[in-house]
Amino acid sequence: RNAYCGRVATISADGWPYVVPLLHVFDGEVITMHNTAAHGHFRLNVERDARACFEADEPVKVFDYGRFECDSGLAYRSAIAYGRIEIVEDEGAKIRFFDSLLAKYGTGVPGRPKNFYPRLNEVTVYALAAERITGKHCPLPPVSEQWPALDRTKTPNAKAPG
């Protein structure tokens, strides 16, 4: 729900994966996103094969766990949703999507008309119904468990050159 940007992957006619980053809204079951109304690579893939996956991640911080520069880790959270994606045709559903999108991403600057979408027909809204969601995370260890306070190098007997 809170991830800034996600990446949706579709399958092209020749079997190659195609990944595109998109802003999104997730309601717990459906991930909704938008793109141009043009029949580009993404839309052609969706029209040909509805199978897709959506990945979102939140990097936290790179941390050191050992005495060598390569002994570094990344604290993060990520999720991947697998499902079938469809084009949202209903104008009311498209408006509700943009209302939710701007609630998440909008700047809230006063004086700009809200709930006004003059280019609604120039975009395509997509909805991915999540059939399965997986996720993983690597929490940031406390400072007392990071190097130099604690040396957890993976190659303790290695000697740096020089």
XYZ file of C-alpha atoms in Angstrom, residues 9-159:
151
model
C 5.811 -7.575 -15.514
C 3.943 -8.960 -18.497
C 4.840 -11.504 -21.158
C 5.326 -10.531 -24.799
C 4.246 -12.640 -27.758
C 7.796 -13.951 -28.207
C 7.940 -15.064 -24.556
C 10.181 -12.290 -23.272
C 9.231 -10.592 -20.001
C 8.519 -6.872 -20.102
C 8.744 -4.795 -16.916
C 7.562 -1.217 -16.490
C 7.566 0.967 -13.334
C 4.204 2.507 -12.482
C 2.576 4.430 -9.658
C -0.186 2.365 -8.115
C -2.930 1.977 -5.549
C -3.451 -1.290 -3.632
C -6.678 -1.965 -1.761
C -5.644 -5.311 -0.292
C -6.894 -7.384 -3.225
C -6.436 -5.369 -6.410
C -3.469 -3.311 -7.577
C -4.597 -0.515 -9.866
C -2.254 1.501 -12.069
C -2.364 3.596 -15.235
C -0.421 4.228 -18.400
C -0.957 5.900 -21.756
C -3.922 4.846 -23.868
C -1.529 4.059 -26.733
C -1.334 0.440 -27.818
C 2.315 0.085 -26.862
C 4.279 -2.914 -25.673
C 2.616 -3.054 -22.248
C -0.969 -2.843 -23.469
C -0.386 -5.339 -26.278
C 1.022 -7.803 -23.759
C -1.968 -7.366 -21.434
C -4.428 -7.830 -24.288
C -2.649 -11.001 -25.411
C -1.998 -12.636 -22.013
C -3.544 -11.439 -18.750
C -0.931 -13.115 -16.538
C 1.253 -10.585 -14.750
C 3.185 -9.960 -11.580
C 3.713 -6.756 -9.678
C 6.728 -6.037 -7.466
C 7.125 -3.260 -4.925
C 9.971 -2.676 -2.521
C 10.980 -0.283 0.195
C 14.720 -0.002 0.761
C 15.579 1.017 4.303
C 19.355 1.362 4.591
C 22.638 -0.237 3.562
C 24.560 -1.451 6.604
C 27.961 -3.015 7.296
C 28.172 -6.387 9.026
C 31.856 -7.233 8.552
C 35.319 -5.763 8.150
C 35.504 -5.936 4.339
C 33.654 -3.485 2.111
C 31.806 -6.381 0.468
C 30.410 -7.349 3.899
C 27.414 -5.067 3.477
C 23.709 -5.768 3.554
C 20.499 -3.977 2.697
C 17.601 -3.627 5.079
C 14.416 -3.729 2.980
C 10.876 -4.974 2.537
C 9.460 -6.289 -0.732
C 6.350 -7.981 -2.060
C 5.358 -9.628 -5.307
C 1.748 -10.126 -6.347
C 0.825 -12.622 -9.038
C -2.473 -12.411 -10.848
C -4.359 -11.483 -13.948
C -4.463 -7.930 -15.185
C -7.352 -6.338 -17.021
C -8.154 -3.022 -18.614
C -10.652 -0.954 -16.639
C -13.258 0.411 -19.057
C -15.848 1.797 -16.601
C -15.470 5.585 -16.368
C -16.658 5.669 -12.750
C -14.036 3.079 -11.779
C -11.362 5.092 -13.572
C -12.398 8.244 -11.685
C -12.333 6.356 -8.358
C -8.845 5.109 -9.219
C -7.568 8.629 -9.903
C -9.212 9.904 -6.710
C -7.297 7.202 -4.783
C -4.093 7.810 -6.738
C -4.121 11.515 -5.943
C -5.000 10.835 -2.316
C -1.759 8.824 -2.208
C 0.509 10.941 -4.440
C -1.122 14.372 -4.738
C 0.592 17.479 -3.429
C -2.555 19.097 -2.023
C -1.623 22.543 -3.322
C -4.655 24.829 -2.795
C -6.425 26.395 -5.772
C -6.150 23.378 -8.084
C -9.470 21.716 -8.982
C -9.870 18.354 -7.291
C -11.576 15.336 -8.852
C -11.187 16.844 -12.330
C -9.619 14.579 -14.969
C -9.834 16.195 -18.418
C -7.578 13.546 -20.016
C -9.410 10.505 -18.679
C -9.823 9.088 -22.187
C -6.100 9.490 -22.933
C -5.031 6.984 -20.292
C -5.608 3.308 -19.690
C -6.307 2.104 -16.176
C -5.261 -1.463 -15.350
C -6.360 -3.643 -12.441
C -4.341 -6.650 -11.321
C -6.389 -9.005 -9.135
C -3.868 -10.516 -6.742
C -4.189 -14.303 -6.695
C -1.019 -14.840 -4.645
C 1.244 -12.445 -2.770
C 4.715 -13.251 -1.485
C 7.051 -11.027 0.423
C 10.275 -10.856 2.319
C 12.196 -8.459 4.442
C 15.581 -7.933 5.969
C 15.288 -5.755 9.051
C 17.974 -3.232 9.940
C 20.053 -4.760 12.744
C 20.613 -2.632 15.828
C 23.891 -0.690 15.845
C 25.227 -3.169 18.423
C 24.956 -5.921 15.778
C 26.579 -3.938 12.968
C 30.272 -3.611 12.232
C 32.483 -2.429 13.945
C 30.563 -3.255 17.152
C 30.142 -6.847 15.935
C 32.177 -8.513 13.169
C 29.973 -10.949 11.236
C 32.148 -11.190 8.133
C 31.343 -14.215 5.972
C 35.046 -14.989 5.367
C 36.707 -14.554 8.756
C 40.052 -16.047 7.650
C 40.428 -13.884 4.536
C 43.345 -11.472 4.410
